[in-house]
Short mmCIF file of C-alpha atoms in Angstrom, two decimals:
data_model
loop_
_atom_site.label_atom_id
_atom_site.label_comp_id
_atom_site.label_asym_id
_atom_site.label_seq_id
_atom_site.Cartn_x
_atom_site.Cartn_y
_atom_site.Cartn_z
CA GLU A 1 -2.72 -13.83 -9.48
CA THR A 2 -1.19 -12.04 -6.53
CA GLY A 3 -0.73 -14.95 -4.13
CA VAL A 4 -2.95 -13.07 -1.69
CA THR A 5 -6.66 -13.76 -2.00
CA GLN A 6 -9.33 -11.59 -0.45
CA THR A 7 -13.04 -12.29 -0.20
CA PRO A 8 -15.50 -10.89 -0.82
CA ARG A 9 -14.48 -8.41 -3.53
CA HIS A 10 -17.46 -6.20 -2.78
CA LEU A 11 -19.56 -5.86 0.35
CA VAL A 12 -22.53 -3.69 1.16
CA MET A 13 -23.69 -3.70 4.74
CA GLY A 14 -25.96 -1.76 7.02
CA MET A 15 -24.70 -0.12 10.18
CA THR A 16 -26.23 -2.82 12.37
CA ASN A 17 -24.84 -5.76 10.41
CA LYS A 18 -21.95 -8.03 11.32
CA LYS A 19 -19.71 -9.24 8.55
CA SER A 20 -16.20 -10.56 8.10
CA LEU A 21 -13.50 -10.00 5.51
CA LYS A 22 -11.20 -12.89 4.70
CA CYS A 23 -7.63 -12.93 3.48
CA GLU A 24 -5.49 -15.92 2.57
CA GLN A 25 -1.90 -15.88 1.39
CA HIS A 26 -0.23 -18.71 -0.49
CA LEU A 27 3.29 -17.30 -0.37
CA GLY A 28 4.59 -18.78 2.86
CA HIS A 29 4.95 -15.30 4.37
CA ASN A 30 5.16 -14.66 8.09
CA ALA A 31 3.63 -11.19 8.36
CA MET A 32 0.13 -10.09 7.38
CA TYR A 33 -1.48 -6.67 7.37
CA TRP A 34 -4.80 -4.89 7.03
CA TYR A 35 -4.78 -1.51 5.29
CA LYS A 36 -7.64 0.91 4.71
CA GLN A 37 -7.66 3.00 1.53
CA SER A 38 -10.13 5.87 1.28
CA ALA A 39 -10.72 8.14 -1.68
CA LYS A 40 -8.57 10.97 -0.44
CA LYS A 41 -6.23 9.35 2.05
CA PRO A 42 -3.06 7.37 1.69
CA LEU A 43 -2.90 3.75 2.64
CA GLU A 44 -3.66 3.61 6.36
CA LEU A 45 -2.17 0.74 8.30
CA MET A 46 -4.74 -0.85 10.61
CA PHE A 47 -3.34 -4.08 12.01
CA VAL A 48 -0.17 -6.12 11.73
CA TYR A 49 0.41 -9.77 12.56
CA ASN A 50 3.78 -11.46 12.64
CA PHE A 51 3.85 -15.24 13.06
CA LYS A 52 0.10 -14.91 13.86
CA GLU A 53 0.77 -12.60 16.81
CA GLN A 54 -0.59 -9.07 16.64
CA THR A 55 2.23 -6.55 16.69
CA GLU A 56 0.38 -3.40 15.75
CA ASN A 57 -3.03 -1.91 16.34
CA ASN A 58 -2.90 1.53 14.79
CA SER A 59 -5.55 3.14 16.99
CA VAL A 60 -8.32 1.40 15.12
CA PRO A 61 -11.87 1.64 16.54
CA SER A 62 -13.11 -1.48 18.29
CA ARG A 63 -15.82 -1.98 15.69
CA PHE A 64 -13.00 -3.51 13.63
CA SER A 65 -11.75 -6.76 15.12
CA PRO A 66 -8.91 -8.72 13.51
CA GLU A 67 -8.25 -12.42 13.81
CA CYS A 68 -5.24 -14.39 12.66
CA PRO A 69 -5.69 -18.13 13.27
CA ASN A 70 -2.45 -19.00 11.46
CA SER A 71 0.21 -17.36 9.32
CA SER A 72 -1.76 -17.93 6.14
CA HIS A 73 -5.14 -16.56 7.13
CA LEU A 74 -6.32 -13.19 8.33
CA PHE A 75 -9.83 -11.99 9.07
CA LEU A 76 -11.34 -8.61 9.78
CA HIS A 77 -14.60 -8.80 11.68
CA LEU A 78 -16.90 -5.83 11.26
CA HIS A 79 -19.79 -4.73 13.44
CA THR A 80 -21.82 -1.55 13.89
CA LEU A 81 -19.83 0.29 11.25
CA GLN A 82 -20.34 3.90 10.24
CA PRO A 83 -20.78 5.29 6.72
CA GLU A 84 -17.31 6.85 6.94
CA ASP A 85 -15.89 3.33 7.20
CA SER A 86 -16.75 2.82 3.54
CA ALA A 87 -13.42 2.22 1.80
CA LEU A 88 -11.22 -0.32 0.07
CA TYR A 89 -9.77 -2.73 2.61
CA LEU A 90 -6.52 -4.27 1.50
CA CYS A 91 -4.79 -7.27 2.95
CA ALA A 92 -1.06 -7.69 2.43
CA SER A 93 1.65 -10.11 3.41
CA SER A 94 5.43 -10.10 3.49
CA GLN A 95 8.19 -12.53 4.31
CA ASP A 96 9.57 -10.37 7.11
CA LEU A 97 7.89 -7.76 9.27
CA TYR A 98 7.12 -4.50 7.44
CA GLY A 99 8.83 -5.77 4.31
CA LEU A 100 12.22 -4.48 5.38
CA ARG A 101 14.00 -7.05 3.25
CA SER A 102 11.12 -8.19 1.08
CA PRO A 103 8.20 -6.25 -0.35
CA LEU A 104 4.55 -6.35 0.58
CA HIS A 105 2.20 -8.39 -1.60
CA PHE A 106 -1.31 -7.03 -1.66
CA GLY A 107 -4.60 -8.75 -2.33
CA ASN A 108 -7.21 -7.28 -4.67
CA GLY A 109 -9.06 -5.75 -1.74
CA THR A 110 -12.64 -5.69 -0.54
CA ARG A 111 -14.67 -2.65 -1.56
CA LEU A 112 -16.87 -1.99 1.47
CA THR A 113 -19.91 0.25 1.42
CA VAL A 114 -21.71 0.99 4.68
CA THR A 115 -25.27 2.21 4.26
CA GLY B 1 6.30 11.10 13.71
CA GLN B 2 8.19 11.01 10.50
CA GLN B 3 6.64 13.10 7.74
CA VAL B 4 6.31 11.74 4.22
CA MET B 5 5.50 14.13 1.43
CA GLN B 6 4.89 12.91 -2.08
CA ILE B 7 4.45 15.40 -4.91
CA PRO B 8 2.67 16.12 -7.08
CA GLN B 9 -0.66 14.68 -5.96
CA TYR B 10 -1.92 14.55 -9.55
CA GLN B 11 -0.19 14.68 -12.91
CA HIS B 12 -1.77 14.64 -16.34
CA VAL B 13 0.47 14.26 -19.37
CA GLN B 14 0.24 13.63 -23.08
CA GLU B 15 1.30 10.19 -24.15
CA GLY B 16 4.99 10.31 -24.93
CA GLU B 17 5.80 12.98 -22.36
CA ASP B 18 7.95 12.28 -19.34
CA PHE B 19 6.68 12.05 -15.77
CA THR B 20 8.35 12.40 -12.40
CA THR B 21 7.09 11.94 -8.87
CA TYR B 22 9.03 12.86 -5.76
CA CYS B 23 9.02 11.51 -2.25
CA ASN B 24 10.50 13.53 0.58
CA SER B 25 11.13 12.62 4.19
CA SER B 26 11.91 14.75 7.21
CA THR B 27 14.43 12.19 8.46
CA THR B 28 17.13 9.97 7.00
CA LEU B 29 15.77 6.74 5.60
CA SER B 30 17.17 3.24 5.75
CA ASN B 31 15.42 2.28 2.54
CA ILE B 32 12.50 3.22 0.35
CA GLN B 33 10.09 1.17 -1.71
CA TRP B 34 7.95 2.16 -4.68
CA TYR B 35 4.56 0.67 -5.57
CA LYS B 36 2.14 1.17 -8.45
CA GLN B 37 -1.62 0.84 -8.21
CA ARG B 38 -3.60 0.65 -11.44
CA PRO B 39 -7.15 2.07 -11.43
CA GLY B 40 -9.39 -0.44 -9.69
CA GLY B 41 -6.40 -2.53 -8.72
CA HIS B 42 -4.12 -3.08 -5.78
CA PRO B 43 -0.61 -1.78 -5.04
CA VAL B 44 2.13 -3.77 -6.73
CA PHE B 45 5.76 -3.58 -5.65
CA LEU B 46 8.11 -1.98 -8.17
CA ILE B 47 11.47 -1.61 -6.49
CA GLN B 48 13.42 -1.05 -3.28
CA LEU B 49 16.30 1.40 -2.90
CA VAL B 50 18.81 1.05 -0.10
CA LYS B 51 22.07 2.83 -0.90
CA SER B 52 22.75 6.55 -0.85
CA GLY B 53 22.64 7.98 -4.38
CA GLU B 54 21.40 4.67 -5.78
CA VAL B 55 19.88 4.71 -9.26
CA LYS B 56 17.96 1.76 -10.63
CA LYS B 57 16.23 1.34 -13.97
CA GLN B 58 13.36 -0.80 -15.13
CA LYS B 59 12.88 -0.22 -18.84
CA ARG B 60 11.45 3.32 -19.05
CA LEU B 61 11.33 3.77 -15.27
CA THR B 62 14.25 5.29 -13.39
CA PHE B 63 14.34 5.28 -9.59
CA GLN B 64 16.73 7.40 -7.59
CA PHE B 65 17.60 7.60 -3.91
CA GLY B 66 19.01 10.92 -2.73
CA GLU B 67 22.56 11.27 -1.50
CA ALA B 68 21.31 12.21 1.96
CA LYS B 69 18.76 9.36 1.87
CA LYS B 70 15.93 11.80 2.61
CA ASN B 71 14.28 11.83 -0.77
CA SER B 72 13.61 9.68 -3.77
CA SER B 73 12.19 10.06 -7.25
CA LEU B 74 10.55 7.95 -9.89
CA HIS B 75 10.91 9.11 -13.48
CA ILE B 76 9.09 7.64 -16.45
CA THR B 77 10.45 8.39 -19.90
CA ALA B 78 8.03 8.64 -22.81
CA THR B 79 4.88 7.63 -20.98
CA GLN B 80 2.51 5.07 -22.41
CA THR B 81 -1.14 4.50 -21.57
CA THR B 82 -0.14 1.43 -19.59
CA ASP B 83 1.66 3.73 -17.14
CA VAL B 84 -1.65 5.11 -15.87
CA GLY B 85 -2.14 4.62 -12.14
CA THR B 86 -1.11 5.88 -8.75
CA TYR B 87 2.52 5.64 -7.69
CA PHE B 88 3.29 5.34 -3.99
CA CYS B 89 6.54 5.56 -2.12
CA ALA B 90 6.81 3.65 1.14
CA LEU B 91 9.40 4.11 3.81
CA ILE B 92 10.30 2.80 7.20
CA GLN B 93 9.15 5.03 10.03
CA GLY B 94 10.58 5.10 13.51
CA ALA B 95 10.19 1.67 15.03
CA GLN B 96 10.38 0.14 11.62
CA LYS B 97 6.81 0.68 10.51
CA LEU B 98 6.23 0.91 6.77
CA VAL B 99 4.52 4.20 5.91
CA PHE B 100 3.07 5.00 2.51
CA GLY B 101 3.12 8.41 0.89
CA GLN B 102 -0.08 10.02 -0.37
CA GLY B 103 0.62 8.83 -3.88
CA THR B 104 0.84 10.56 -7.25
CA ARG B 105 -2.01 9.82 -9.59
CA LEU B 106 -0.88 9.76 -13.21
CA THR B 107 -3.36 10.14 -16.05
CA ILE B 108 -2.38 10.12 -19.71
CA ASN B 109 -4.00 11.65 -22.74
CA PRO B 110 -3.46 9.26 -25.67
#
């Protein structure tokens, strides 16, 4: 049990589909993150929210749309994705921004396959 | 931006052998974190180093922060099959953004 729950665990979608990834943290943290992990790339930071305000958009294509309704929930809305977007999408949270004084806690991730 | 180099990218050892992964930065760091990701799992925080020359131990794992705070290492003594996974360093870049290294994937022959 990580304290950070992601759903679904696996997702297969076509390029014309619209889907959403969900993340919920039960740790009382203030910052939440979306990371992308591909087979041959390090963890790529996508979006950062601090106190539900977006503080970072790391040049992510507009086909990825984040939403943070409150400090405990984070969504990633997906539409018209490309096959190269297939990856493990990890949600994380931390008490303070970027885990400077406290570490990041990751969820189990959503394994996304775009066909 | 700040460059993070983690080496080696892969390491295969016999069970019982030692293992070391290195993380190098082009600039002086305020702190560095280490994470472990088991196969099929998610990254899990191991430790944070803050002070120059700091050495911390967790059972068979030894973490070291360089005197110049530009590099760090993780050393595992007498590896066990439970040590299998990818080890990532993470450091603060520029405007305090946490950047992960490429990771070192450790596999072990029992």
